[in-house]
Amino acid sequence: MFFGVGDIHTHPYESRAMDITVCPRCGGPIHYHSRLYRQFGDFYCPDCDFKTPAAKYFATAADLAAGQMTVSEDGQEQVYPLISDTVYNISNVLSFVALMRELGTSREALAEFLQTQQVTRFRETCVEYDGVRYYTYAAKGQNVSAASTVFEYLAAEPSRKVLVLVMDELQDRNHATETLTWLYETDFELLNSPNIQQIVVAGHMFLNHRLRLLLAGVPEDRLVCIEDESRIPDYVEVDGAERVYVLFEVDFPTKARNIRDAIIEAQKGRKQP
């Protein structure tokens, strides 16, 4: 049994974080009829018969703004709610639908259940203050695929925003070392986007992140790079921003929420006469 997503016109960015670029059968180039994001899509090899398998559960349309997708199953279509406005969660929800349908759950029961679901608070939280939305958002440092997917979402999401990157690993505090290769395999170029007005990087790898962001073309005047994470609220400038995202390594959801709350408190302090 396979599930898949059709051409839903997501207009994906070019990415270096592609898990498959050549045919595993013959070594030829992989081509796409349509691509959802990164290597996900309707692919084929022009040199042999390797291609995307036919899907029993196939998303024929998706409206991220309305929060719903249409899934075709054995010639019948059903609209299902989505749990977020991210492209990658289309696949996540579709995999759940496929599994539960195979287990015998009705389409109607699934649609009703998904109406009650949202992204777990471990991965994403949001607090609004003075017209600005402040998020914590899991980004998985050293995970090229996950980080690039989050960066693509932030570049495509149209609001003016500030990014705070606290993506160092927990273990590195003990050993003071971390592989750098993931920085250069990840699509930091996507953060050179006009809707990202400031990037604040903190942690003991701050100079490595600074170099990578500069090499990615991010203007130096948009960057603040510091080692001491407790100083982050002093540097975040929200004037003109609609959203602030604290991107965190998955070991640190509580720390990310504390940083987010400290940023809000700093903004409150600046508004006092």
PDB file of C-alpha atoms in Angstrom:
ATOM      1  CA  MET A   1       0.000   0.000   0.000  1.00  0.00           C
ATOM      2  CA  PHE A   2       1.318   3.440  -0.958  1.00  0.00           C
ATOM      3  CA  PHE A   3       0.188   6.997  -0.300  1.00  0.00           C
ATOM      4  CA  GLY A   4       1.258  10.081  -2.214  1.00  0.00           C
ATOM      5  CA  VAL A   5       0.624  13.718  -3.029  1.00  0.00           C
ATOM      6  CA  GLY A   6      -0.125  15.064  -6.488  1.00  0.00           C
ATOM      7  CA  ASP A   7       0.801  18.380  -8.032  1.00  0.00           C
ATOM      8  CA  ILE A   8      -0.724  20.771  -5.519  1.00  0.00           C
ATOM      9  CA  HIS A   9       1.327  23.738  -6.750  1.00  0.00           C
ATOM     10  CA  THR A  10       3.513  24.266  -3.684  1.00  0.00           C
ATOM     11  CA  HIS A  11       6.273  25.914  -5.781  1.00  0.00           C
ATOM     12  CA  PRO A  12       9.132  24.339  -3.820  1.00  0.00           C
ATOM     13  CA  TYR A  13      12.535  25.996  -3.581  1.00  0.00           C
ATOM     14  CA  GLU A  14      15.631  24.383  -4.997  1.00  0.00           C
ATOM     15  CA  SER A  15      17.375  22.447  -2.244  1.00  0.00           C
ATOM     16  CA  ARG A  16      20.754  20.873  -1.573  1.00  0.00           C
ATOM     17  CA  ALA A  17      19.111  18.627   1.053  1.00  0.00           C
ATOM     18  CA  MET A  18      17.884  16.002  -1.410  1.00  0.00           C
ATOM     19  CA  ASP A  19      17.909  12.431  -0.072  1.00  0.00           C
ATOM     20  CA  ILE A  20      17.829  11.008  -3.596  1.00  0.00           C
ATOM     21  CA  THR A  21      19.344  12.618  -6.699  1.00  0.00           C
ATOM     22  CA  VAL A  22      20.247   9.589  -8.842  1.00  0.00           C
ATOM     23  CA  CYS A  23      18.330   6.444  -9.687  1.00  0.00           C
ATOM     24  CA  PRO A  24      19.165   3.624  -7.232  1.00  0.00           C
ATOM     25  CA  ARG A  25      18.680   1.058 -10.011  1.00  0.00           C
ATOM     26  CA  CYS A  26      20.697   2.425 -12.912  1.00  0.00           C
ATOM     27  CA  GLY A  27      22.421   5.565 -11.630  1.00  0.00           C
ATOM     28  CA  GLY A  28      20.611   7.858 -14.051  1.00  0.00           C
ATOM     29  CA  PRO A  29      19.270  11.294 -13.136  1.00  0.00           C
ATOM     30  CA  ILE A  30      15.992  11.584 -11.231  1.00  0.00           C
ATOM     31  CA  HIS A  31      13.363  13.781 -12.892  1.00  0.00           C
ATOM     32  CA  TYR A  32      10.009  15.021 -11.575  1.00  0.00           C
ATOM     33  CA  HIS A  33       6.542  15.440 -13.036  1.00  0.00           C
ATOM     34  CA  SER A  34       5.859  17.485  -9.888  1.00  0.00           C
ATOM     35  CA  ARG A  35       7.670  18.035  -6.604  1.00  0.00           C
ATOM     36  CA  LEU A  36       6.162  18.696  -3.176  1.00  0.00           C
ATOM     37  CA  TYR A  37       9.366  19.701  -1.365  1.00  0.00           C
ATOM     38  CA  ARG A  38      12.953  18.485  -1.427  1.00  0.00           C
ATOM     39  CA  GLN A  39      12.924  14.980  -2.985  1.00  0.00           C
ATOM     40  CA  PHE A  40       9.233  14.308  -2.283  1.00  0.00           C
ATOM     41  CA  GLY A  41       7.083  14.218  -5.384  1.00  0.00           C
ATOM     42  CA  ASP A  42       6.137  12.365  -8.552  1.00  0.00           C
ATOM     43  CA  PHE A  43       9.567  11.229  -9.739  1.00  0.00           C
ATOM     44  CA  TYR A  44      10.839   8.988 -12.517  1.00  0.00           C
ATOM     45  CA  CYS A  45      14.064   7.863 -14.122  1.00  0.00           C
ATOM     46  CA  PRO A  46      14.186   8.428 -17.902  1.00  0.00           C
ATOM     47  CA  ASP A  47      16.737   5.629 -18.308  1.00  0.00           C
ATOM     48  CA  CYS A  48      14.797   2.770 -16.669  1.00  0.00           C
ATOM     49  CA  ASP A  49      11.382   1.957 -15.174  1.00  0.00           C
ATOM     50  CA  PHE A  50      12.082   3.339 -11.673  1.00  0.00           C
ATOM     51  CA  LYS A  51       9.308   5.772 -10.707  1.00  0.00           C
ATOM     52  CA  THR A  52       6.901   6.813  -7.995  1.00  0.00           C
ATOM     53  CA  PRO A  53       4.611   3.833  -7.261  1.00  0.00           C
ATOM     54  CA  ALA A  54       0.886   4.211  -7.795  1.00  0.00           C
ATOM     55  CA  ALA A  55      -0.772   5.373  -4.579  1.00  0.00           C
ATOM     56  CA  LYS A  56      -3.966   4.005  -3.111  1.00  0.00           C
ATOM     57  CA  TYR A  57      -4.343   7.143  -1.011  1.00  0.00           C
ATOM     58  CA  PHE A  58      -3.589  10.184  -3.131  1.00  0.00           C
ATOM     59  CA  ALA A  59      -3.877  13.840  -2.125  1.00  0.00           C
ATOM     60  CA  THR A  60      -5.237  15.573  -5.212  1.00  0.00           C
ATOM     61  CA  ALA A  61      -5.551  19.062  -3.710  1.00  0.00           C
ATOM     62  CA  ALA A  62      -4.548  20.985  -0.599  1.00  0.00           C
ATOM     63  CA  ASP A  63      -5.429  24.428   0.697  1.00  0.00           C
ATOM     64  CA  LEU A  64      -2.977  25.400   3.418  1.00  0.00           C
ATOM     65  CA  ALA A  65      -4.779  28.670   4.162  1.00  0.00           C
ATOM     66  CA  ALA A  66      -8.094  26.863   4.656  1.00  0.00           C
ATOM     67  CA  GLY A  67      -6.378  23.976   6.450  1.00  0.00           C
ATOM     68  CA  GLN A  68      -7.693  21.078   4.388  1.00  0.00           C
ATOM     69  CA  MET A  69      -6.739  18.549   1.720  1.00  0.00           C
ATOM     70  CA  THR A  70      -8.673  16.300  -0.648  1.00  0.00           C
ATOM     71  CA  VAL A  71      -7.717  12.629  -0.728  1.00  0.00           C
ATOM     72  CA  SER A  72      -8.728  10.208  -3.455  1.00  0.00           C
ATOM     73  CA  GLU A  73      -9.178   6.571  -2.400  1.00  0.00           C
ATOM     74  CA  ASP A  74     -10.435   3.948  -4.815  1.00  0.00           C
ATOM     75  CA  GLY A  75     -12.143   6.607  -6.912  1.00  0.00           C
ATOM     76  CA  GLN A  76     -13.845   8.321  -3.962  1.00  0.00           C
ATOM     77  CA  GLU A  77     -12.747  11.689  -2.610  1.00  0.00           C
ATOM     78  CA  GLN A  78     -12.805  12.905   0.991  1.00  0.00           C
ATOM     79  CA  VAL A  79     -11.798  16.251   2.451  1.00  0.00           C
ATOM     80  CA  TYR A  80      -9.623  15.995   5.571  1.00  0.00           C
ATOM     81  CA  PRO A  81      -8.474  18.770   7.911  1.00  0.00           C
ATOM     82  CA  LEU A  82      -4.771  19.612   8.126  1.00  0.00           C
ATOM     83  CA  ILE A  83      -3.076  20.258  11.462  1.00  0.00           C
ATOM     84  CA  SER A  84      -0.889  23.173  10.316  1.00  0.00           C
ATOM     85  CA  ASP A  85      -0.051  25.398   7.356  1.00  0.00           C
ATOM     86  CA  THR A  86       3.179  23.540   6.548  1.00  0.00           C
ATOM     87  CA  VAL A  87       3.653  21.555   3.347  1.00  0.00           C
ATOM     88  CA  TYR A  88       5.433  18.676   5.085  1.00  0.00           C
ATOM     89  CA  ASN A  89       2.483  18.087   7.391  1.00  0.00           C
ATOM     90  CA  ILE A  90       0.375  17.255   4.341  1.00  0.00           C
ATOM     91  CA  SER A  91       2.412  14.066   4.051  1.00  0.00           C
ATOM     92  CA  ASN A  92       2.292  13.486   7.800  1.00  0.00           C
ATOM     93  CA  VAL A  93      -1.501  13.721   7.940  1.00  0.00           C
ATOM     94  CA  LEU A  94      -1.861  11.664   4.760  1.00  0.00           C
ATOM     95  CA  SER A  95       0.252   8.849   6.234  1.00  0.00           C
ATOM     96  CA  PHE A  96      -2.042   8.825   9.285  1.00  0.00           C
ATOM     97  CA  VAL A  97      -5.140   8.736   7.074  1.00  0.00           C
ATOM     98  CA  ALA A  98      -3.716   5.849   5.034  1.00  0.00           C
ATOM     99  CA  LEU A  99      -2.850   3.823   8.135  1.00  0.00           C
ATOM    100  CA  MET A 100      -6.204   4.335   9.827  1.00  0.00           C
ATOM    101  CA  ARG A 101      -8.155   3.594   6.662  1.00  0.00           C
ATOM    102  CA  GLU A 102      -6.224   0.328   6.281  1.00  0.00           C
ATOM    103  CA  LEU A 103      -7.198  -0.468   9.883  1.00  0.00           C
ATOM    104  CA  GLY A 104     -10.849   0.103   9.047  1.00  0.00           C
ATOM    105  CA  THR A 105     -11.620   3.589  10.415  1.00  0.00           C
ATOM    106  CA  SER A 106     -14.276   5.376   8.373  1.00  0.00           C
ATOM    107  CA  ARG A 107     -13.469   8.487   6.360  1.00  0.00           C
ATOM    108  CA  GLU A 108     -16.017  10.499   8.283  1.00  0.00           C
ATOM    109  CA  ALA A 109     -14.621   9.465  11.675  1.00  0.00           C
ATOM    110  CA  LEU A 110     -11.100  10.371  10.571  1.00  0.00           C
ATOM    111  CA  ALA A 111     -12.162  13.790   9.302  1.00  0.00           C
ATOM    112  CA  GLU A 112     -13.996  14.470  12.560  1.00  0.00           C
ATOM    113  CA  PHE A 113     -11.013  13.368  14.642  1.00  0.00           C
ATOM    114  CA  LEU A 114      -8.532  15.501  12.695  1.00  0.00           C
ATOM    115  CA  GLN A 115     -10.674  18.565  13.407  1.00  0.00           C
ATOM    116  CA  THR A 116      -9.587  18.243  17.053  1.00  0.00           C
ATOM    117  CA  GLN A 117      -5.849  17.863  16.386  1.00  0.00           C
ATOM    118  CA  GLN A 118      -2.968  20.308  16.218  1.00  0.00           C
ATOM    119  CA  VAL A 119       0.820  20.210  16.164  1.00  0.00           C
ATOM    120  CA  THR A 120       2.153  19.006  19.518  1.00  0.00           C
ATOM    121  CA  ARG A 121       3.259  21.775  21.871  1.00  0.00           C
ATOM    122  CA  PHE A 122       6.655  20.113  22.053  1.00  0.00           C
ATOM    123  CA  ARG A 123       7.283  21.173  18.454  1.00  0.00           C
ATOM    124  CA  GLU A 124       5.456  24.486  18.245  1.00  0.00           C
ATOM    125  CA  THR A 125       3.943  27.053  20.618  1.00  0.00           C
ATOM    126  CA  CYS A 126       2.680  30.585  20.064  1.00  0.00           C
ATOM    127  CA  VAL A 127       2.031  33.561  22.335  1.00  0.00           C
ATOM    128  CA  GLU A 128       0.774  36.919  21.055  1.00  0.00           C
ATOM    129  CA  TYR A 129       1.797  40.246  22.559  1.00  0.00           C
ATOM    130  CA  ASP A 130       1.160  43.749  21.224  1.00  0.00           C
ATOM    131  CA  GLY A 131       0.180  42.489  17.788  1.00  0.00           C
ATOM    132  CA  VAL A 132       3.248  40.257  17.314  1.00  0.00           C
ATOM    133  CA  ARG A 133       3.146  36.457  17.421  1.00  0.00           C
ATOM    134  CA  TYR A 134       6.044  34.820  19.275  1.00  0.00           C
ATOM    135  CA  TYR A 135       6.708  31.176  18.375  1.00  0.00           C
ATOM    136  CA  THR A 136       8.914  28.382  19.574  1.00  0.00           C
ATOM    137  CA  TYR A 137       9.601  26.058  16.652  1.00  0.00           C
ATOM    138  CA  ALA A 138      11.563  22.801  16.573  1.00  0.00           C
ATOM    139  CA  ALA A 139      14.249  22.828  13.885  1.00  0.00           C
ATOM    140  CA  LYS A 140      16.544  19.853  14.726  1.00  0.00           C
ATOM    141  CA  GLY A 141      20.151  20.977  14.619  1.00  0.00           C
ATOM    142  CA  GLN A 142      22.503  18.603  12.754  1.00  0.00           C
ATOM    143  CA  ASN A 143      19.507  17.218  10.864  1.00  0.00           C
ATOM    144  CA  VAL A 144      19.988  18.568   7.344  1.00  0.00           C
ATOM    145  CA  SER A 145      16.599  17.486   6.051  1.00  0.00           C
ATOM    146  CA  ALA A 146      14.537  18.778   8.980  1.00  0.00           C
ATOM    147  CA  ALA A 147      16.369  22.104   9.286  1.00  0.00           C
ATOM    148  CA  SER A 148      16.138  22.784   5.537  1.00  0.00           C
ATOM    149  CA  THR A 149      12.419  22.018   5.570  1.00  0.00           C
ATOM    150  CA  VAL A 150      11.832  24.501   8.406  1.00  0.00           C
ATOM    151  CA  PHE A 151      13.955  27.139   6.645  1.00  0.00           C
ATOM    152  CA  GLU A 152      11.928  26.681   3.451  1.00  0.00           C
ATOM    153  CA  TYR A 153       8.682  27.131   5.381  1.00  0.00           C
ATOM    154  CA  LEU A 154       9.946  30.330   7.032  1.00  0.00           C
ATOM    155  CA  ALA A 155      11.109  31.761   3.717  1.00  0.00           C
ATOM    156  CA  ALA A 156       7.807  30.956   2.005  1.00  0.00           C
ATOM    157  CA  GLU A 157       5.535  32.089   4.857  1.00  0.00           C
ATOM    158  CA  PRO A 158       4.980  35.743   3.870  1.00  0.00           C
ATOM    159  CA  SER A 159       4.913  37.573   7.216  1.00  0.00           C
ATOM    160  CA  ARG A 160       7.747  39.896   8.280  1.00  0.00           C
ATOM    161  CA  LYS A 161       9.696  38.009  10.910  1.00  0.00           C
ATOM    162  CA  VAL A 162      12.648  37.776  13.268  1.00  0.00           C
ATOM    163  CA  LEU A 163      14.448  34.453  13.720  1.00  0.00           C
ATOM    164  CA  VAL A 164      16.297  33.397  16.860  1.00  0.00           C
ATOM    165  CA  LEU A 165      18.535  30.352  16.336  1.00  0.00           C
ATOM    166  CA  VAL A 166      19.450  28.264  19.409  1.00  0.00           C
ATOM    167  CA  MET A 167      20.329  25.028  17.644  1.00  0.00           C
ATOM    168  CA  ASP A 168      23.460  23.794  19.439  1.00  0.00           C
ATOM    169  CA  GLU A 169      23.309  20.244  20.787  1.00  0.00           C
ATOM    170  CA  LEU A 170      22.892  19.479  24.493  1.00  0.00           C
ATOM    171  CA  GLN A 171      25.854  17.096  24.502  1.00  0.00           C
ATOM    172  CA  ASP A 172      28.185  19.766  23.183  1.00  0.00           C
ATOM    173  CA  ARG A 173      28.102  21.583  26.513  1.00  0.00           C
ATOM    174  CA  ASN A 174      29.955  18.584  27.928  1.00  0.00           C
ATOM    175  CA  HIS A 175      32.413  17.999  25.114  1.00  0.00           C
ATOM    176  CA  ALA A 176      32.708  21.445  23.476  1.00  0.00           C
ATOM    177  CA  THR A 177      32.717  19.912  20.016  1.00  0.00           C
ATOM    178  CA  GLU A 178      30.187  19.547  17.230  1.00  0.00           C
ATOM    179  CA  THR A 179      30.394  18.448  13.630  1.00  0.00           C
ATOM    180  CA  LEU A 180      30.219  21.395  11.232  1.00  0.00           C
ATOM    181  CA  THR A 181      29.323  19.505   8.089  1.00  0.00           C
ATOM    182  CA  TRP A 182      25.566  19.815   8.615  1.00  0.00           C
ATOM    183  CA  LEU A 183      25.826  23.607   8.399  1.00  0.00           C
ATOM    184  CA  TYR A 184      27.105  23.367   4.831  1.00  0.00           C
ATOM    185  CA  GLU A 185      24.647  20.684   3.749  1.00  0.00           C
ATOM    186  CA  THR A 186      21.667  22.665   5.055  1.00  0.00           C
ATOM    187  CA  ASP A 187      19.853  25.301   2.971  1.00  0.00           C
ATOM    188  CA  PHE A 188      20.832  28.388   4.957  1.00  0.00           C
ATOM    189  CA  GLU A 189      20.527  30.291   1.675  1.00  0.00           C
ATOM    190  CA  LEU A 190      16.764  30.186   2.187  1.00  0.00           C
ATOM    191  CA  LEU A 191      17.187  32.519   5.166  1.00  0.00           C
ATOM    192  CA  ASN A 192      18.425  35.236   2.815  1.00  0.00           C
ATOM    193  CA  SER A 193      14.821  36.256   2.269  1.00  0.00           C
ATOM    194  CA  PRO A 194      13.335  39.785   2.322  1.00  0.00           C
ATOM    195  CA  ASN A 195      10.609  38.753   4.782  1.00  0.00           C
ATOM    196  CA  ILE A 196      13.266  37.844   7.400  1.00  0.00           C
ATOM    197  CA  GLN A 197      14.343  41.183   8.838  1.00  0.00           C
ATOM    198  CA  GLN A 198      16.700  39.955  11.577  1.00  0.00           C
ATOM    199  CA  ILE A 199      18.455  36.731  12.593  1.00  0.00           C
ATOM    200  CA  VAL A 200      19.800  36.409  16.140  1.00  0.00           C
ATOM    201  CA  VAL A 201      22.144  33.451  16.691  1.00  0.00           C
ATOM    202  CA  ALA A 202      23.277  32.386  20.154  1.00  0.00           C
ATOM    203  CA  GLY A 203      25.263  29.544  21.693  1.00  0.00           C
ATOM    204  CA  HIS A 204      28.837  28.370  21.684  1.00  0.00           C
ATOM    205  CA  MET A 205      28.745  27.648  17.931  1.00  0.00           C
ATOM    206  CA  PHE A 206      27.681  31.235  17.152  1.00  0.00           C
ATOM    207  CA  LEU A 207      30.738  32.085  15.037  1.00  0.00           C
ATOM    208  CA  ASN A 208      30.246  29.004  12.864  1.00  0.00           C
ATOM    209  CA  HIS A 209      26.627  29.962  12.293  1.00  0.00           C
ATOM    210  CA  ARG A 210      27.672  33.531  11.517  1.00  0.00           C
ATOM    211  CA  LEU A 211      30.141  32.392   8.872  1.00  0.00           C
ATOM    212  CA  ARG A 212      27.599  30.023   7.306  1.00  0.00           C
ATOM    213  CA  LEU A 213      24.921  32.717   7.158  1.00  0.00           C
ATOM    214  CA  LEU A 214      27.314  35.212   5.574  1.00  0.00           C
ATOM    215  CA  LEU A 215      28.370  32.627   2.984  1.00  0.00           C
ATOM    216  CA  ALA A 216      24.660  32.039   2.320  1.00  0.00           C
ATOM    217  CA  GLY A 217      24.355  35.706   1.352  1.00  0.00           C
ATOM    218  CA  VAL A 218      22.494  36.987   4.415  1.00  0.00           C
ATOM    219  CA  PRO A 219      23.392  40.688   4.791  1.00  0.00           C
ATOM    220  CA  GLU A 220      25.619  41.343   7.793  1.00  0.00           C
ATOM    221  CA  ASP A 221      23.368  44.125   9.056  1.00  0.00           C
ATOM    222  CA  ARG A 222      20.563  41.582   9.577  1.00  0.00           C
ATOM    223  CA  LEU A 223      22.717  39.380  11.840  1.00  0.00           C
ATOM    224  CA  VAL A 224      23.330  39.425  15.576  1.00  0.00           C
ATOM    225  CA  CYS A 225      25.626  36.606  16.709  1.00  0.00           C
ATOM    226  CA  ILE A 226      26.426  36.161  20.415  1.00  0.00           C
ATOM    227  CA  GLU A 227      27.596  33.335  22.646  1.00  0.00           C
ATOM    228  CA  ASP A 228      25.560  34.097  25.773  1.00  0.00           C
ATOM    229  CA  GLU A 229      21.972  32.964  25.218  1.00  0.00           C
ATOM    230  CA  SER A 230      20.753  35.002  28.196  1.00  0.00           C
ATOM    231  CA  ARG A 231      21.473  38.185  26.200  1.00  0.00           C
ATOM    232  CA  ILE A 232      19.156  37.293  23.323  1.00  0.00           C
ATOM    233  CA  PRO A 233      16.274  39.527  24.523  1.00  0.00           C
ATOM    234  CA  ASP A 234      18.598  42.564  24.480  1.00  0.00           C
ATOM    235  CA  TYR A 235      19.093  42.254  20.717  1.00  0.00           C
ATOM    236  CA  VAL A 236      15.734  41.206  19.291  1.00  0.00           C
ATOM    237  CA  GLU A 237      14.185  44.103  17.331  1.00  0.00           C
ATOM    238  CA  VAL A 238      10.501  43.550  16.650  1.00  0.00           C
ATOM    239  CA  ASP A 239       9.674  46.924  15.079  1.00  0.00           C
ATOM    240  CA  GLY A 240       8.025  46.142  11.764  1.00  0.00           C
ATOM    241  CA  ALA A 241       7.855  42.406  12.475  1.00  0.00           C
ATOM    242  CA  GLU A 242       4.663  40.364  12.592  1.00  0.00           C
ATOM    243  CA  ARG A 243       6.242  37.188  14.008  1.00  0.00           C
ATOM    244  CA  VAL A 244       9.241  36.099  16.049  1.00  0.00           C
ATOM    245  CA  TYR A 245      10.423  32.470  15.806  1.00  0.00           C
ATOM    246  CA  VAL A 246      12.723  30.843  18.333  1.00  0.00           C
ATOM    247  CA  LEU A 247      14.165  27.858  16.433  1.00  0.00           C
ATOM    248  CA  PHE A 248      15.468  25.258  18.845  1.00  0.00           C
ATOM    249  CA  GLU A 249      17.330  21.961  18.922  1.00  0.00           C
ATOM    250  CA  VAL A 250      14.824  19.279  19.975  1.00  0.00           C
ATOM    251  CA  ASP A 251      16.555  18.717  23.324  1.00  0.00           C
ATOM    252  CA  PHE A 252      15.529  22.204  24.423  1.00  0.00           C
ATOM    253  CA  PRO A 253      11.772  22.920  24.183  1.00  0.00           C
ATOM    254  CA  THR A 254      11.629  24.326  27.706  1.00  0.00           C
ATOM    255  CA  LYS A 255      14.682  26.522  27.178  1.00  0.00           C
ATOM    256  CA  ALA A 256      13.159  27.814  23.933  1.00  0.00           C
ATOM    257  CA  ARG A 257       9.926  28.770  25.692  1.00  0.00           C
ATOM    258  CA  ASN A 258      11.913  30.526  28.426  1.00  0.00           C
ATOM    259  CA  ILE A 259      13.840  32.506  25.806  1.00  0.00           C
ATOM    260  CA  ARG A 260      10.602  33.377  24.001  1.00  0.00           C
ATOM    261  CA  ASP A 261       9.023  34.589  27.250  1.00  0.00           C
ATOM    262  CA  ALA A 262      12.131  36.614  28.128  1.00  0.00           C
ATOM    263  CA  ILE A 263      11.951  38.327  24.722  1.00  0.00           C
ATOM    264  CA  ILE A 264       8.344  39.297  25.395  1.00  0.00           C
ATOM    265  CA  GLU A 265       9.231  40.627  28.856  1.00  0.00           C
ATOM    266  CA  ALA A 266      12.019  42.703  27.329  1.00  0.00           C
ATOM    267  CA  GLN A 267       9.544  44.166  24.825  1.00  0.00           C
ATOM    268  CA  LYS A 268       7.168  45.040  27.653  1.00  0.00           C
ATOM    269  CA  GLY A 269       9.990  46.778  29.471  1.00  0.00           C
ATOM    270  CA  ARG A 270      10.829  48.890  26.432  1.00  0.00           C
ATOM    271  CA  LYS A 271       7.227  50.114  26.258  1.00  0.00           C
ATOM    272  CA  GLN A 272       7.203  51.380  29.851  1.00  0.00           C
ATOM    273  CA  PRO A 273       7.537  55.197  30.117  1.00  0.00           C
TER     274      PRO A 273
END
